[in-house]
Amino acid sequence: MIRARLNPTPPPELLQKPVVGVLLPLPLAGALDYKLPAGLNAPRGALVSAPLGNREVLGAVWGAAEGAVGDNRLKTAEPLEGAPVLPAKLCDFVDWVADYTLNPPGAILAMALRSRGAFEPEARRIAYVRGSVTPPRMSAARARALEVAGDGLARSVTGLAEDANVSPAVVRGLIQAGALIATELPEFLPFKTPDPEFAAPSLNEDQAQAARVLREASAAKKFSAHLLDGVTGSGKTEVYFEAVAEALRQNKQVLILLPEIALTVQFLERFAARFGSRPTEWHSDLSQKERRRAYRAVMSGEARVVVGARSSLFLPFPELGLVIVDEEHEQAFKQQDGAIYHARDMAVVRARIEDCAVILASATPSLESFVNATGGRYSHLRLAMRHGAAELPEVKLIDLRHEKDAPDVEHKGQWLSPPLRCALDKVLAAGEQAMLFLNRRGYAPLTLCEACGHKFTCPHCSAWLVEHKYKKRLACHQCGYELPMPSSCPQCNETGTLIPCGPGVERVAEEFAAFFPNARYSIASSDTLHGPAETQAAIRAFAKREIDVLIGTQIVAKGHHFPQLTLVGVVDADLGGSDGDLRARERTFQLLHQVSGRAGRAEKPGLVLLQTRNPEDAVMQALARGDRDGFYAQERQFREASQSPPFGRLAALVISGYDGDAVRTIAKALGKAAPAARDVKVWGPTPAFYALLRGQTRERLLVQAARGVDVQAYLKAWLALVKVPASVRVAVDVDPVSFF
Ligand code: ADP
Ligand code: ZN
């Protein structure tokens, strides 16, 4: 751990209490001035306990004092025991992110700090071992307990009681008699150091070439950025693991960022197979205790490789030497709540500040990264072929308009077209596996009363309630509001008139089961109503070939490797294409390409069938022709012509609050106040797509600017013009990726 240097013989001027700026993890305007205890100085990043009102808040020394508060009114901040210090580069990163995203630095610091416990020495557990004393009074139970304890292992009271099949009172008696003696154990086993030489793969020629570039970049210990652009199954993971190995040889720490849903046991095991031990994990499923422990291990340098979701970007690595963002195109890297930031973009920034290499990996890069790579700002490493015998699958479009029995929402409630059913038949007969993909959870996205036309909507959001048939409930996917499936219409009181409209995965599964009564299938859906455990179980069962068909939402789209999967059916390829937002086409292409990439990953060739009503659409055509670069070229032209990112800049203001009138008033005032500036256009305000979300009214404004414009400066000047009441929140979203 880096420690504050305590000055043993302070020069006389320091016997005056030094005054410093302390940043608190709160959304305040900046650092506050505090005194340090006499004779003590502390560097930037030194952690202190600072009084604020009647609380003690954990904060970090940030820099020189402002000097606005009179010396006699200053309170004293106490350095934490052991004088822990956040790495200086992390402090610089916090400042950078705050400036870029227009968040108060304290709000960003909050993401880089943990609770006080994380900075205290690790808690120890008391356990007991056999002592030399023989208790004066022996019983069968006591003898049994001593015999078990005789193996030399340290156990807790209850642990020993359980192992010896005696009551805890017996164990306590033995402790009192001195026959068992207390010993302190660390709460956790130490993290193992991954071994770069554990099981190096033999790479094919393309892989070896890319790996060499990345190894050298990793060894160079200076900033460089790389796009590892390889088709699904080409071995991107194997290749970037070689860069990880090199960083380990250089005694550097490594951060691998994954979208939360890709953080699976499968990935951790794969890492262990290459490096001999699992990496340190960082994600939302960890307990507070595990988080504190991982945080501490990163800060002390004990954790050498962290695999984490986006928030791991703010961990206090003292010697970070490589950052990897896998599936870099994923929208999940954009944090939308609280401080809004894009973890992929900020990963590049962190690497620049740390002066190390950053690798972005994807089979379908974001257009931003693609442009950076083809323009030479990033090195562009391509893997064009799947590893081994595997071929890319054939992709065919099924034109739903021309299918005689075309699925028809109102009348038939059918979603699997004859050609798709026919292909499923063949695959099942051959004993192979298939996947049906529909990016919609639940049974039906809308429930309608046939008699009066009533539509079930969420009382807190502008969203329909989605039927979940298994649970017999209607649920809002935005806020989690639920109600039991009603039997009559709440508006006209008719019974038996409620009809489901449109398909969700549950409904596709129902239809599939009707057509293929003997096939074994499961649903995998990222759904709280369905359950993550059930979903993981379905994926495992599919991998073990205990089921023939997996019917899933986007959770099945990426990362998984199923060798016997030869058919992927996309039930509705047009979903998401009609949002009309800037990235809808790119997103649709990426998602469908990823889903398609699940098929034919081993020896047997794969087939992908896309059901669509827009077969002429550029996205569908590019997918069918396997012309990824053609799609990117076209998308690039389109963005360039419209001055959209990355050829222009965007920022959004989202105004929200429970008082709808206040929200609209502020939105209007902001709209009016927008300063005129060259190469800047302001659109709105308009009601957001979810004009009501979790009970809050939402309005949006969009800033479109030429690339050279200092958008942050513009926004700051603008926001200073309107006084916003406490009941209304104005969130700034620089480089928005979602327009909801
Ligand atoms: P990607 O991340 O590009 O989709 P992966 O790294 O997951 O590809 O590789 C796909 C499959 O091929 C995995 O099962 C992986 O273990 C295997 N593979 C890739 N490269 C090699 C190699 N050089 N030697 C052995 N197996 C490899
Ligand atoms: Zn809702």
Short mmCIF file of C-alpha atoms in Angstrom, two decimals, residues 348-509:
data_model
loop_
_atom_site.label_atom_id
_atom_site.label_comp_id
_atom_site.label_asym_id
_atom_site.label_seq_id
_atom_site.Cartn_x
_atom_site.Cartn_y
_atom_site.Cartn_z
CA VAL A 348 -8.82 4.98 -22.86
CA VAL A 349 -8.41 8.09 -20.72
CA ARG A 350 -7.28 6.09 -17.71
CA ALA A 351 -4.70 4.29 -19.86
CA ARG A 352 -3.45 7.64 -21.13
CA ILE A 353 -3.09 8.96 -17.59
CA GLU A 354 -1.40 5.73 -16.45
CA ASP A 355 0.76 5.80 -19.57
CA CYS A 356 -0.02 2.23 -20.54
CA ALA A 357 -1.65 0.27 -23.36
CA VAL A 358 -5.38 -0.13 -23.83
CA ILE A 359 -6.97 -2.84 -25.96
CA LEU A 360 -10.55 -2.60 -27.23
CA ALA A 361 -11.86 -5.94 -28.48
CA SER A 362 -14.97 -6.68 -30.49
CA ALA A 363 -16.31 -8.50 -33.52
CA THR A 364 -18.55 -5.52 -34.17
CA PRO A 365 -16.68 -2.43 -32.95
CA SER A 366 -18.47 0.80 -32.22
CA LEU A 367 -18.31 3.11 -35.17
CA GLU A 368 -16.24 5.49 -33.02
CA SER A 369 -13.54 2.91 -32.42
CA PHE A 370 -13.68 1.72 -35.99
CA VAL A 371 -13.07 5.25 -37.26
CA ASN A 372 -10.25 5.73 -34.75
CA ALA A 373 -8.63 2.51 -35.92
CA THR A 374 -9.00 3.03 -39.64
CA GLY A 375 -7.85 6.63 -39.21
CA GLY A 376 -4.65 5.48 -37.49
CA ARG A 377 -5.28 6.80 -33.98
CA TYR A 378 -5.54 3.22 -32.74
CA SER A 379 -3.64 0.28 -34.16
CA HIS A 380 -6.07 -1.94 -36.06
CA LEU A 381 -5.50 -5.65 -35.45
CA ARG A 382 -7.75 -7.87 -37.48
CA LEU A 383 -8.54 -11.54 -37.12
CA ALA A 384 -10.55 -12.42 -40.19
CA MET A 385 -10.97 -16.15 -39.66
CA ARG A 386 -12.46 -18.37 -37.04
CA HIS A 387 -9.93 -20.52 -35.26
CA GLY A 388 -9.54 -24.10 -36.47
CA ALA A 389 -12.04 -25.69 -38.79
CA ALA A 390 -14.97 -23.46 -37.87
CA GLU A 391 -16.49 -21.39 -40.66
CA LEU A 392 -18.67 -18.34 -40.34
CA PRO A 393 -22.32 -19.29 -40.64
CA GLU A 394 -24.49 -18.74 -43.68
CA VAL A 395 -27.08 -16.01 -43.10
CA LYS A 396 -30.44 -16.07 -44.88
CA LEU A 397 -33.32 -13.63 -44.73
CA ILE A 398 -36.90 -14.83 -44.42
CA ASP A 399 -39.16 -12.19 -45.92
CA LEU A 400 -42.20 -12.31 -43.70
CA ARG A 401 -44.26 -10.31 -46.18
CA HIS A 402 -43.97 -13.06 -48.76
CA GLU A 403 -44.50 -16.01 -46.49
CA LYS A 404 -47.94 -17.42 -47.13
CA ASP A 405 -48.45 -18.24 -43.47
CA ALA A 406 -46.69 -15.13 -42.41
CA PRO A 407 -46.79 -14.57 -38.69
CA ASP A 408 -49.61 -12.22 -38.10
CA VAL A 409 -50.03 -10.34 -34.89
CA GLU A 410 -53.80 -9.88 -34.74
CA HIS A 411 -55.12 -13.15 -36.04
CA LYS A 412 -52.86 -16.10 -35.71
CA GLY A 413 -50.44 -15.25 -32.97
CA GLN A 414 -47.75 -17.14 -34.85
CA TRP A 415 -44.12 -16.18 -34.91
CA LEU A 416 -42.21 -19.09 -36.40
CA SER A 417 -42.46 -19.06 -40.21
CA PRO A 418 -42.56 -22.28 -42.21
CA PRO A 419 -38.93 -22.06 -43.41
CA LEU A 420 -37.74 -21.55 -39.84
CA ARG A 421 -39.84 -24.50 -38.63
CA CYS A 422 -38.47 -26.61 -41.44
CA ALA A 423 -34.88 -25.75 -40.49
CA LEU A 424 -35.63 -26.53 -36.83
CA ASP A 425 -37.02 -29.89 -37.90
CA LYS A 426 -33.82 -30.78 -39.74
CA VAL A 427 -31.55 -29.73 -36.90
CA LEU A 428 -33.54 -31.69 -34.32
CA ALA A 429 -33.62 -34.76 -36.56
CA ALA A 430 -29.84 -34.56 -36.93
CA GLY A 431 -29.42 -34.39 -33.15
CA GLU A 432 -27.93 -30.89 -33.30
CA GLN A 433 -28.88 -27.78 -31.35
CA ALA A 434 -30.73 -24.58 -32.20
CA MET A 435 -31.25 -21.18 -30.66
CA LEU A 436 -34.25 -18.93 -31.10
CA PHE A 437 -33.57 -15.30 -30.38
CA LEU A 438 -36.04 -12.56 -29.58
CA ASN A 439 -34.94 -9.47 -27.75
CA ARG A 440 -38.11 -9.19 -25.70
CA ARG A 441 -38.69 -10.51 -22.25
CA GLY A 442 -41.93 -11.97 -20.96
CA TYR A 443 -44.93 -13.32 -22.87
CA ALA A 444 -46.41 -10.32 -24.64
CA PRO A 445 -45.31 -6.67 -24.69
CA LEU A 446 -48.89 -5.34 -24.63
CA THR A 447 -52.19 -6.50 -23.19
CA LEU A 448 -55.31 -5.04 -24.75
CA CYS A 449 -59.04 -5.27 -23.95
CA GLU A 450 -60.82 -6.45 -27.05
CA ALA A 451 -64.09 -4.92 -25.91
CA CYS A 452 -63.08 -1.35 -25.03
CA GLY A 453 -59.52 -1.01 -26.33
CA HIS A 454 -58.02 -0.41 -22.89
CA LYS A 455 -54.24 -0.83 -22.88
CA PHE A 456 -52.46 -1.75 -19.69
CA THR A 457 -49.80 0.84 -18.94
CA CYS A 458 -47.57 1.51 -15.96
CA PRO A 459 -48.92 4.12 -13.54
CA HIS A 460 -45.37 5.43 -13.00
CA CYS A 461 -43.88 5.25 -16.51
CA SER A 462 -44.92 5.91 -20.06
CA ALA A 463 -44.55 2.21 -20.85
CA TRP A 464 -46.81 -0.76 -21.45
CA LEU A 465 -47.06 -3.51 -18.89
CA VAL A 466 -45.56 -6.75 -20.11
CA GLU A 467 -47.33 -10.01 -19.46
CA HIS A 468 -45.29 -12.71 -17.73
CA LYS A 469 -47.29 -15.85 -18.13
CA TYR A 470 -45.31 -18.14 -15.84
CA LYS A 471 -45.70 -15.73 -12.97
CA LYS A 472 -49.22 -14.73 -14.04
CA ARG A 473 -48.30 -11.08 -13.68
CA LEU A 474 -48.12 -7.86 -15.63
CA ALA A 475 -44.85 -6.01 -15.09
CA CYS A 476 -43.24 -2.70 -16.02
CA HIS A 477 -39.73 -3.31 -17.36
CA GLN A 478 -38.72 0.24 -16.52
CA CYS A 479 -39.56 0.52 -12.83
CA GLY A 480 -40.48 -3.01 -11.74
CA TYR A 481 -44.13 -2.20 -10.94
CA GLU A 482 -46.17 -5.43 -11.04
CA LEU A 483 -49.71 -6.57 -10.64
CA PRO A 484 -51.38 -9.99 -10.79
CA MET A 485 -52.78 -10.78 -14.23
CA PRO A 486 -56.35 -9.45 -14.06
CA SER A 487 -59.23 -11.61 -15.23
CA SER A 488 -61.40 -8.70 -16.30
CA CYS A 489 -60.83 -5.30 -17.85
CA PRO A 490 -60.51 -2.58 -15.21
CA GLN A 491 -62.12 -0.08 -17.61
CA CYS A 492 -65.21 -1.89 -18.96
CA ASN A 493 -65.36 -4.78 -16.48
CA GLU A 494 -65.83 -7.36 -19.24
CA THR A 495 -64.22 -10.72 -18.58
CA GLY A 496 -62.42 -12.86 -21.12
CA THR A 497 -61.67 -9.88 -23.34
CA LEU A 498 -57.98 -9.33 -22.54
CA ILE A 499 -55.68 -10.35 -25.37
CA PRO A 500 -51.91 -10.45 -25.53
CA CYS A 501 -50.39 -8.51 -28.44
CA GLY A 502 -47.03 -9.34 -29.95
CA PRO A 503 -44.50 -11.88 -28.84
CA GLY A 504 -42.00 -12.14 -26.02
CA VAL A 505 -39.69 -15.11 -25.50
CA GLU A 506 -42.23 -16.96 -23.37
CA ARG A 507 -44.76 -16.81 -26.16
CA VAL A 508 -42.27 -18.00 -28.77
CA ALA A 509 -41.45 -20.88 -26.45
#
